[in-house]
Each structure stands twice: as C-alpha cells, then as structure tokens.
mmCIF file of C-alpha atoms in Angstrom:
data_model
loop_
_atom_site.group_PDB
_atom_site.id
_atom_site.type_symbol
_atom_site.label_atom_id
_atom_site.label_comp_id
_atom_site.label_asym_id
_atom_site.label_seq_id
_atom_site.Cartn_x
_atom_site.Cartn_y
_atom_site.Cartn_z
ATOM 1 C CA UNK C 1 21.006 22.526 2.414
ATOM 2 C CA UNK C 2 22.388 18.998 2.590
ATOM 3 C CA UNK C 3 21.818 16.583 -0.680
ATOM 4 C CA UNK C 4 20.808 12.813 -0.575
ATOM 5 C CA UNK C 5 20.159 10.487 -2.799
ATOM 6 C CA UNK C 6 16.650 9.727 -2.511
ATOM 7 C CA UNK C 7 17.259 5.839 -1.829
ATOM 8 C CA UNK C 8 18.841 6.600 1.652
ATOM 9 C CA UNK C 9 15.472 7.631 2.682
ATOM 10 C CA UNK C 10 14.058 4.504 3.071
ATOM 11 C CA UNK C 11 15.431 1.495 4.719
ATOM 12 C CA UNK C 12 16.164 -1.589 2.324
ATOM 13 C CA UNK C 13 13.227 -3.437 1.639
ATOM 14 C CA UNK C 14 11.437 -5.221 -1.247
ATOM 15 C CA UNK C 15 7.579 -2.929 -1.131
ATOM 16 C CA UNK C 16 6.366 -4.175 -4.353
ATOM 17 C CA UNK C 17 3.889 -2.951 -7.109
ATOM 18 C CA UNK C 18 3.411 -0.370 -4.252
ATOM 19 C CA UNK C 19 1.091 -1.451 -2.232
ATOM 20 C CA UNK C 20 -1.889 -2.222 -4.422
ATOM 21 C CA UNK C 21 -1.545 -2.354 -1.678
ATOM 22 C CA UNK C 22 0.094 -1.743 1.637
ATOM 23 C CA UNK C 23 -2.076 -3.334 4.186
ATOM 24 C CA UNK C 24 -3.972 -4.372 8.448
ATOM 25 C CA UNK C 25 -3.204 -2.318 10.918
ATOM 26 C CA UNK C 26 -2.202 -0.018 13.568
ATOM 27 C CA UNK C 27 -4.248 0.593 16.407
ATOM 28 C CA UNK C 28 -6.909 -2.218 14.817
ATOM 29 C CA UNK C 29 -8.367 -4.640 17.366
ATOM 30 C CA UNK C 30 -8.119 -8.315 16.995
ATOM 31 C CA UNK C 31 -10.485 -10.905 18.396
ATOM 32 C CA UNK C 32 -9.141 -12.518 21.114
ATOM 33 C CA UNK C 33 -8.890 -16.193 21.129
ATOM 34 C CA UNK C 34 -11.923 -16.799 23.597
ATOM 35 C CA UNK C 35 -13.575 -13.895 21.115
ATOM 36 C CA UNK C 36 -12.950 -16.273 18.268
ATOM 37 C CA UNK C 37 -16.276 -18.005 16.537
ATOM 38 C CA UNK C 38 -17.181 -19.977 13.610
ATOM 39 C CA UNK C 39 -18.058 -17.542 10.314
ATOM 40 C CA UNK C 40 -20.944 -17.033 9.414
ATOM 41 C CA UNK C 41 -21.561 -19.166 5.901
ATOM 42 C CA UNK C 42 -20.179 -18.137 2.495
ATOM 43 C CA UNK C 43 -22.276 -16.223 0.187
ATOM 44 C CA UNK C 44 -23.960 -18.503 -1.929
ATOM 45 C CA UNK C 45 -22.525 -18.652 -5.502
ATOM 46 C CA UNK C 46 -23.521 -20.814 -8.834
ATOM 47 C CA UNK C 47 -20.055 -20.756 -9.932
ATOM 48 C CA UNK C 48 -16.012 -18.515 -8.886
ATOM 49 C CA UNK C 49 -16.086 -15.511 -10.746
ATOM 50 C CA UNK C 50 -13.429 -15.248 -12.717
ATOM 51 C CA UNK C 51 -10.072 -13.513 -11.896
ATOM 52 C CA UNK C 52 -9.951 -10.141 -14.505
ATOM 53 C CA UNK C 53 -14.001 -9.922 -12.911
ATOM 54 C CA UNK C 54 -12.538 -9.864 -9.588
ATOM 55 C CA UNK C 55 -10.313 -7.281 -9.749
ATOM 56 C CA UNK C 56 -11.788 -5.328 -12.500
ATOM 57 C CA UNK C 57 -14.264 -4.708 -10.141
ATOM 58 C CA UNK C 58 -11.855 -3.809 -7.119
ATOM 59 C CA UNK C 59 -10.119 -1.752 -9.336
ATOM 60 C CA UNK C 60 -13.867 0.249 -10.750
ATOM 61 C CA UNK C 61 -14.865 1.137 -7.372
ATOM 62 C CA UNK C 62 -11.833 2.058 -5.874
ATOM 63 C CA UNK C 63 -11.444 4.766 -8.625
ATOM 64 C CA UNK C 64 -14.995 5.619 -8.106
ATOM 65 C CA UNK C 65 -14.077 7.207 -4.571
ATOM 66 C CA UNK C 66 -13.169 10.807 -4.543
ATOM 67 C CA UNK C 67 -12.325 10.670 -0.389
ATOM 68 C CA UNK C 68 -11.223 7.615 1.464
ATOM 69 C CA UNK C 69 -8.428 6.545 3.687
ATOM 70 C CA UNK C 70 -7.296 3.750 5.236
ATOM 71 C CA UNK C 71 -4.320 1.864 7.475
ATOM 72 C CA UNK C 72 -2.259 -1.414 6.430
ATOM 73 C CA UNK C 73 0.154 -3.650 8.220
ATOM 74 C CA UNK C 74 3.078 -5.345 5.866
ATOM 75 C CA UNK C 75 5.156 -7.574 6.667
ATOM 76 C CA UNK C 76 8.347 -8.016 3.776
ATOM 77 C CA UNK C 77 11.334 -10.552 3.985
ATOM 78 C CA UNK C 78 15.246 -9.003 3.006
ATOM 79 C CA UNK C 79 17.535 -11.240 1.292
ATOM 80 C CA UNK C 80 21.184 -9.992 3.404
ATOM 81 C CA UNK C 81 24.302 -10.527 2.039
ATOM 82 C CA UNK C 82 25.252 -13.621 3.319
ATOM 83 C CA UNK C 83 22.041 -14.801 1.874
ATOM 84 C CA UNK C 84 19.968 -14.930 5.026
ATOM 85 C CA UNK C 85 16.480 -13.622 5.113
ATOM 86 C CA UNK C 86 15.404 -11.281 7.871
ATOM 87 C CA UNK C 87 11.981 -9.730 8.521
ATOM 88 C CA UNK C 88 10.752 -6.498 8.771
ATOM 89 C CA UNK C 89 7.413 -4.733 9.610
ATOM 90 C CA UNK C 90 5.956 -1.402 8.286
ATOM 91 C CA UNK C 91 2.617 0.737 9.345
ATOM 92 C CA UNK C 92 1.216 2.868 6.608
ATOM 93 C CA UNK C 93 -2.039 5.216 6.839
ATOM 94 C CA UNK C 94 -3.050 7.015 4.043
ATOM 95 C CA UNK C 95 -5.866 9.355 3.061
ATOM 96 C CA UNK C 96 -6.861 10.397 0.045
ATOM 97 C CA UNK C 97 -8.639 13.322 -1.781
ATOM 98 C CA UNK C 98 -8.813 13.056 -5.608
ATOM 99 C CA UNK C 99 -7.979 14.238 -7.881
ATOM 100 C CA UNK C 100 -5.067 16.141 -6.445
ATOM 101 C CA UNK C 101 -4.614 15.785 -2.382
ATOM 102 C CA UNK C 102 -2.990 12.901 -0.532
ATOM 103 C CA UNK C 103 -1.362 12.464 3.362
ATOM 104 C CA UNK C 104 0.490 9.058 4.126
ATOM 105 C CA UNK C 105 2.574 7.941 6.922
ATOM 106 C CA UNK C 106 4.797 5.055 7.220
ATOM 107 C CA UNK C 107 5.856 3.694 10.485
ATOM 108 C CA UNK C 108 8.826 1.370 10.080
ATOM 109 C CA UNK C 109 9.793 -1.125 12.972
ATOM 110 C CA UNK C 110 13.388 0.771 14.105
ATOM 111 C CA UNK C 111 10.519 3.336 15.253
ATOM 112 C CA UNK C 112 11.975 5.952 11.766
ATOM 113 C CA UNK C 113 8.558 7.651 10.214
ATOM 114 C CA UNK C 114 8.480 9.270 7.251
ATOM 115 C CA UNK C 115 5.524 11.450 6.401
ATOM 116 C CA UNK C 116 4.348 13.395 3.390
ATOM 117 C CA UNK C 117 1.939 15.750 2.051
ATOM 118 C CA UNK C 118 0.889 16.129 -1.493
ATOM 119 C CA UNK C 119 -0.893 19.302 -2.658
ATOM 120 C CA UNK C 120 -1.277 21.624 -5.406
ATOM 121 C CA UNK C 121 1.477 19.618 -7.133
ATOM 122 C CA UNK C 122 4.063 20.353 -4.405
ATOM 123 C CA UNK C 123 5.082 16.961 -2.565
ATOM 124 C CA UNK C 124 6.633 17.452 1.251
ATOM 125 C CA UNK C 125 8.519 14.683 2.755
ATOM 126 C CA UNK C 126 9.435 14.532 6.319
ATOM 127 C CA UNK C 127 11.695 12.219 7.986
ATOM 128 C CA UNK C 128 12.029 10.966 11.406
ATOM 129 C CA UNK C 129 14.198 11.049 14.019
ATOM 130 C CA UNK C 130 16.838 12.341 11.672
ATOM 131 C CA UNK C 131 14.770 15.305 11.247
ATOM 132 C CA UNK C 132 15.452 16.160 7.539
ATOM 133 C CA UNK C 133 12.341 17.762 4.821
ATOM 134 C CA UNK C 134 12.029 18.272 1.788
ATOM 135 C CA UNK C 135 10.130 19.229 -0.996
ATOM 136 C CA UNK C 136 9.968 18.481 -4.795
ATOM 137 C CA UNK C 137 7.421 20.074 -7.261
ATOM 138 C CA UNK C 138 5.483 17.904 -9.288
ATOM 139 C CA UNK C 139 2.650 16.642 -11.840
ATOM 140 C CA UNK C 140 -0.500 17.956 -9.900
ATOM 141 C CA UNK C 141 -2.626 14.911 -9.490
ATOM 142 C CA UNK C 142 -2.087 11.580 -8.022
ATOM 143 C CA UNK C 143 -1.263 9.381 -10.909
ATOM 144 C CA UNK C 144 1.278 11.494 -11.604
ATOM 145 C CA UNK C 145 2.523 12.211 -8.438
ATOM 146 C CA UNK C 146 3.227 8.407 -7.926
ATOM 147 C CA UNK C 147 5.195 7.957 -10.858
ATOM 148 C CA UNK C 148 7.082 11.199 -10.182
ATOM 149 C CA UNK C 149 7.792 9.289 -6.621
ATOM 150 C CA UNK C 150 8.628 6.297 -8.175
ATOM 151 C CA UNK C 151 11.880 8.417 -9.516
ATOM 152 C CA UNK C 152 13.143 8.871 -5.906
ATOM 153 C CA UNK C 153 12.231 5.621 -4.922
ATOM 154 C CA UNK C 154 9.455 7.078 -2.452
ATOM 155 C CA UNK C 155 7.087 4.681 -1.509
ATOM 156 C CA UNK C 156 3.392 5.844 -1.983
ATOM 157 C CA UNK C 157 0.815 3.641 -0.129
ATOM 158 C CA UNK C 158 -1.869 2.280 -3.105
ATOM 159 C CA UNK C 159 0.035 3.764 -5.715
ATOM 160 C CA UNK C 160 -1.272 1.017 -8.544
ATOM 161 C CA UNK C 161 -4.847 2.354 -7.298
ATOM 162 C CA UNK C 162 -4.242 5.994 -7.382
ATOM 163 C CA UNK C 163 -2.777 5.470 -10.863
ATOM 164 C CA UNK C 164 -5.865 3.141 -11.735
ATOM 165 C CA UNK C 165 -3.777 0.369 -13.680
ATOM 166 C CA UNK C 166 -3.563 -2.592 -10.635
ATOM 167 C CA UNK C 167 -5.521 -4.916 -12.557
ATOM 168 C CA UNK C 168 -3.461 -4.160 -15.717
ATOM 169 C CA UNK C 169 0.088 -4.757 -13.274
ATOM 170 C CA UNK C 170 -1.315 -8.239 -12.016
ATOM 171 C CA UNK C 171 -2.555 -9.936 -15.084
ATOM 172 C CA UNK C 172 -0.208 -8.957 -17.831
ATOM 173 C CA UNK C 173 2.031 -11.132 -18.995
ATOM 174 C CA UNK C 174 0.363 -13.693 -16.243
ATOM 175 C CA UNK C 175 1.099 -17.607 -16.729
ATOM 176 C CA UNK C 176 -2.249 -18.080 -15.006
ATOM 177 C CA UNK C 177 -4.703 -16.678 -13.156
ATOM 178 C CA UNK C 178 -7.312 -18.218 -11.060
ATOM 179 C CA UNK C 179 -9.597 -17.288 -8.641
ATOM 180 C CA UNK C 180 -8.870 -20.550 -5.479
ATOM 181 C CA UNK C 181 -12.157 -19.901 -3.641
ATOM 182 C CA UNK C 182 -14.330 -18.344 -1.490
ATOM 183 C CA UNK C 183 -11.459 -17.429 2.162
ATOM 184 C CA UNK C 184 -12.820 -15.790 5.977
ATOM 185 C CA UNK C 185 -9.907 -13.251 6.090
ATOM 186 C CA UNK C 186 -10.440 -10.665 8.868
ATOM 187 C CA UNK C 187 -13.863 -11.392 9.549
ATOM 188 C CA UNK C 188 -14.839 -11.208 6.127
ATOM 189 C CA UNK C 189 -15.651 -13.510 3.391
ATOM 190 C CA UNK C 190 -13.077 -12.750 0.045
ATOM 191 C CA UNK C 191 -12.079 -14.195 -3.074
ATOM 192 C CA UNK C 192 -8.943 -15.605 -3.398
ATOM 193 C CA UNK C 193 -7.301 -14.929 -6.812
ATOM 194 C CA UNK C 194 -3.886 -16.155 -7.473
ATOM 195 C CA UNK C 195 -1.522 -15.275 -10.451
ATOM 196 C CA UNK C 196 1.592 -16.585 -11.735
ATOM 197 C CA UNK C 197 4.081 -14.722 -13.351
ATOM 198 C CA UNK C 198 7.845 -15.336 -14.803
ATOM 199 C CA UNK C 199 9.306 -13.325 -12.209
ATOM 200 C CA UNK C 200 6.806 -13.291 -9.761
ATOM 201 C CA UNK C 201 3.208 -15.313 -7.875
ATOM 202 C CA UNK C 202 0.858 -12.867 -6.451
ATOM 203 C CA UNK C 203 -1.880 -13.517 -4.142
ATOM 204 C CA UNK C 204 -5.002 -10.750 -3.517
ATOM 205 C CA UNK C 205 -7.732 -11.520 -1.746
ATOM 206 C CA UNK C 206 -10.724 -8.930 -2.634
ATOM 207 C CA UNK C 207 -13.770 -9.095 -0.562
ATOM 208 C CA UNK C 208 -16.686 -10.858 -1.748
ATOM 209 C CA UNK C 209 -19.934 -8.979 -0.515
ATOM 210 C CA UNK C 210 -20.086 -4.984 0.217
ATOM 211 C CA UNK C 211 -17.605 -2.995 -1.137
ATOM 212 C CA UNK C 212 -14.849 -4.966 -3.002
ATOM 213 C CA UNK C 213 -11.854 -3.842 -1.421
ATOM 214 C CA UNK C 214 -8.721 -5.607 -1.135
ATOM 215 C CA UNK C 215 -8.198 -7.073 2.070
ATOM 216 C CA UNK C 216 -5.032 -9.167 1.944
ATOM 217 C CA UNK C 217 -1.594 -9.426 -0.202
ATOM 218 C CA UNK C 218 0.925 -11.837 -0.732
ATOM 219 C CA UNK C 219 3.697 -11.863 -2.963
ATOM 220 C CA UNK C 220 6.712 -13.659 -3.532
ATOM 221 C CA UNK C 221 9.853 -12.566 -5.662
ATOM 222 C CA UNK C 222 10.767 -15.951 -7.255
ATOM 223 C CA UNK C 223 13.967 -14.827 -9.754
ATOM 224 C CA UNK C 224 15.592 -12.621 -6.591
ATOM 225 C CA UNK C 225 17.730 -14.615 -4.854
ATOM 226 C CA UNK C 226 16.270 -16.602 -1.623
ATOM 227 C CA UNK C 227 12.842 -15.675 -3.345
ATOM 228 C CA UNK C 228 11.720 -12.905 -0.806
ATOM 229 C CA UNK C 229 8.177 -12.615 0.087
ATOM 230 C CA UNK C 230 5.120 -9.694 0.960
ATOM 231 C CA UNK C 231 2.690 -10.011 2.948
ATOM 232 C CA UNK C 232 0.105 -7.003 3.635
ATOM 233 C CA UNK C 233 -3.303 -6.628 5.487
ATOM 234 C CA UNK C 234 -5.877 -4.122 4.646
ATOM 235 C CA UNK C 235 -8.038 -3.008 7.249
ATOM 236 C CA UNK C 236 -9.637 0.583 8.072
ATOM 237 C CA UNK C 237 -11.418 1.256 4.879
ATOM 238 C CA UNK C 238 -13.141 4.681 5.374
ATOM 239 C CA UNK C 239 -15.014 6.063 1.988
ATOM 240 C CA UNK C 240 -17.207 9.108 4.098
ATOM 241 C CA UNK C 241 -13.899 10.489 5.804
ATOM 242 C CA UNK C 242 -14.216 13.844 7.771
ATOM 243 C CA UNK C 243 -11.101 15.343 5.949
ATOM 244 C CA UNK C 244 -10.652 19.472 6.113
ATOM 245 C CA UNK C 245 -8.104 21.494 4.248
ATOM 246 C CA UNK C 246 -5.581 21.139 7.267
ATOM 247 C CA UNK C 247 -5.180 17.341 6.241
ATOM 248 C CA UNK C 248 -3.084 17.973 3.388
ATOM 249 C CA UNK C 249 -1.425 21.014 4.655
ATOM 250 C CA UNK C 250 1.949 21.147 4.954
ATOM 251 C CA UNK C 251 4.005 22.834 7.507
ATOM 252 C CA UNK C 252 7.871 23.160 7.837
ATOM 253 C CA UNK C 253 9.161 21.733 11.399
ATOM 254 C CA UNK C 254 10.513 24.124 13.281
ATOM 255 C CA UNK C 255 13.266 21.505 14.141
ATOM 256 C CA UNK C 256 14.158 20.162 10.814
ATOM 257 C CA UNK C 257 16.877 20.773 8.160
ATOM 258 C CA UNK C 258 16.044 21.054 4.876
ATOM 259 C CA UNK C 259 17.528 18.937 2.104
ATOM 260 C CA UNK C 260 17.697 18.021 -1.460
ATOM 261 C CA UNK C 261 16.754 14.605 -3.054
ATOM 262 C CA UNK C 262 18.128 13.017 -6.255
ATOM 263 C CA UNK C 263 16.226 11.227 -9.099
ATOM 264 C CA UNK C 264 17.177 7.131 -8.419
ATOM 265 C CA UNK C 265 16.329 6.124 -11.909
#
C-alpha cells in the first residue's frame, strides 16, 4: 500500500472557506443570447435587509434540510512562482443526507476526478486517472467529517453549511458588512451582501424570494501575493432528492490501488 501526503491529492488551488460554497454548473443550460429577456421587476421592498438577516437566514434553512443536493461551477485564480496568475476551473456535485451520509464529486479542468463517499463514519476517496483509494475512519456525522477532511486538506463541497457556522466565518472579525442591493443573477432576483475583512472581501449573493439559497460567490485573497480571487455559481438546488442507500455506498474499484493518506496540519 503506497503512502501520500494528503496535499498531493489535489491540484494547487486557493478553494476557500470551502465552498460555502462551491458553485453553477455542469450539464446546466444557459439562455442563449436570442433567449435573453428583460427580468421580471424586483420584489418590492421598504428598505435592504440587513447583512447578519441575510445570511442568518441562508444559513437557518439550509440546516433545516435533511436531503438535498446540488452542482456548482468555480472558477479560482493561482498566484505561480514567477508571480503570474493563471486560471483554473472545477465541477463539484454533491448530495447530502444528514445527519451522517454525503457523495461529492469534483471534476477539475486537466479532466482528474476525485470522488468520495461518506458513511457510517468511514470516508472513501477515489482518485482519477491515477487510480488510487483510500479510506480513513472518522467522526460519524458531517460537521465532523469536514473538519476531519480539513486535516488532509480534502476539499468538501459546502463544508461551512454542513458544519452550520457560514454566517459565523463571514462576519467575524468583518470591517464592514453591507448588503449593495437587490442583483438578477441566474434568472433570479438576490441580495447582494458584501464584507470586508483584514485578510480578505467576500461577496455572496443569497436569493431574495423562495428558498434563500446562495446563488453566487466571490472572493478575493487581498494579503496573498497578486491577491488571488474565487468565483463560484450555485445552480441545481434539489431539497426532495430521490436518494436510495446505493448513493452513499461505497465500492472498491476493481482497478485501483489502495493507499494511505497523511494528516497536512
């Protein structure tokens, strides 16, 4: 059984807070540019809700949902050595079964996928096209599953959410906070909240009527060098999924080698 450190599983990259949210997505249908109309009008407010209302309410009915899964797009900027900055893309699909079940893929753009299975505290990682597994026991529910991940530098799509703390991440130790305006993202109408923070400015954009999910992220890392930047769509929300025990079952390939991971931190 070969041994990696678990930071050569992923390629370099920048994911932040986790992917509050990874984000728009794979096999989703835009509108063409003859399909493109004017949106319909905002919905009528008396005054911008402030931002801790915002996402406190994101943040409530997310943890309210016991099934749901969803896909994101991200796009993420990589300072190189010589100080230029390239970009680089990433799919990620997720579904999720509280308290204690999760499936994610990520689909990175030199074609590599890693997938993984979390259940009944056992998490299974697979990795292709070099066609390694593995798989690490751990705390047997989400929240802390994700920070068990976080040790290995695994990247869990919507970790802050599974671990219920995302408004707690973007407003403490905030500079400001504000909440710009009503903003058509997607074909939907959102608020735009903005905070600043020493290190970092993050953007979220949380959708205004129907179910307040996020839809959008931006973030940029101002104290790394050449100040990197996020950006994620959400799209794909799906709270009635048809999800069977299969979902979150893992089996060993037939054509991978097993390996060990090491703790990063």
């Amino acid at each position: 059984m070969r041994k990696l450190a678990a930071e050569g599983w992923h390629r370099p990259s920048i994911v932040p807070i986790a992917a509050l949210v990874s984000l728009a997505l794979a096999g989703c249908r835009y509108e063409s540019e003859e399909e493109v109309s004017t949106p319909p009008p905002p919905p009528p407010i008396e005054e911008l809700a402030p931002p801790e209302e915002v996402l406190g309410r994101m943040v409530e009915f997310m943890m309210a949902q016991r099934d749901f899964s969803f896909q994101a797009f991200v796009t993420y900027e990589a300072v190189q050595d010589d100080g230029q900055i390239i970009h680089f893309d990433m799919v990620q699909i997720g579904k999720v079964s509280r308290p204690d079940r999760m499936f994610w893929a990520v689909l990175y753009d030199d074609a590599s996928v890693d997938s993984a299975w979390f259940a009944d505290g056992i998490l299974s990682v697979v990795k292709r096209p070099d066609d390694l597994y593995t798989q690490l026991d751990t705390p047997d529910n989400l929240a802390g599953m994700v920070d068990f991940a976080d040790d290995f530098a695994l990247v869990v799509p919507f970790a802050d959410i599974l671990r219920g703390n995302a408004k707690e991440l973007f407003l403490s130790e905030s500079e400001s906070s504000i909440n710009v305006g009503q903003a058509w993202v997607d074909g939907v109408w959102t608020d735009h909240i903005a905070v600043r923070k020493a290190d970092v400015d993050i953007e979220v954009w949380v959708r205004s009527e129907g179910d307040p999910v996020p839809v959008k992220l931006a973030i940029i890392y101002k104290l790394e060098e050449g100040a990197p930047s996020f950006l994620g769509r959400m799209r794909g929300w799906d709270f009635t999924p048809n999800f069977d025990e299969s979902t979150f079952t893992f089996a060993v390939p037939q054509d991978a080698d097993p390996v060990e991971v090491a703790p990063v931190h």
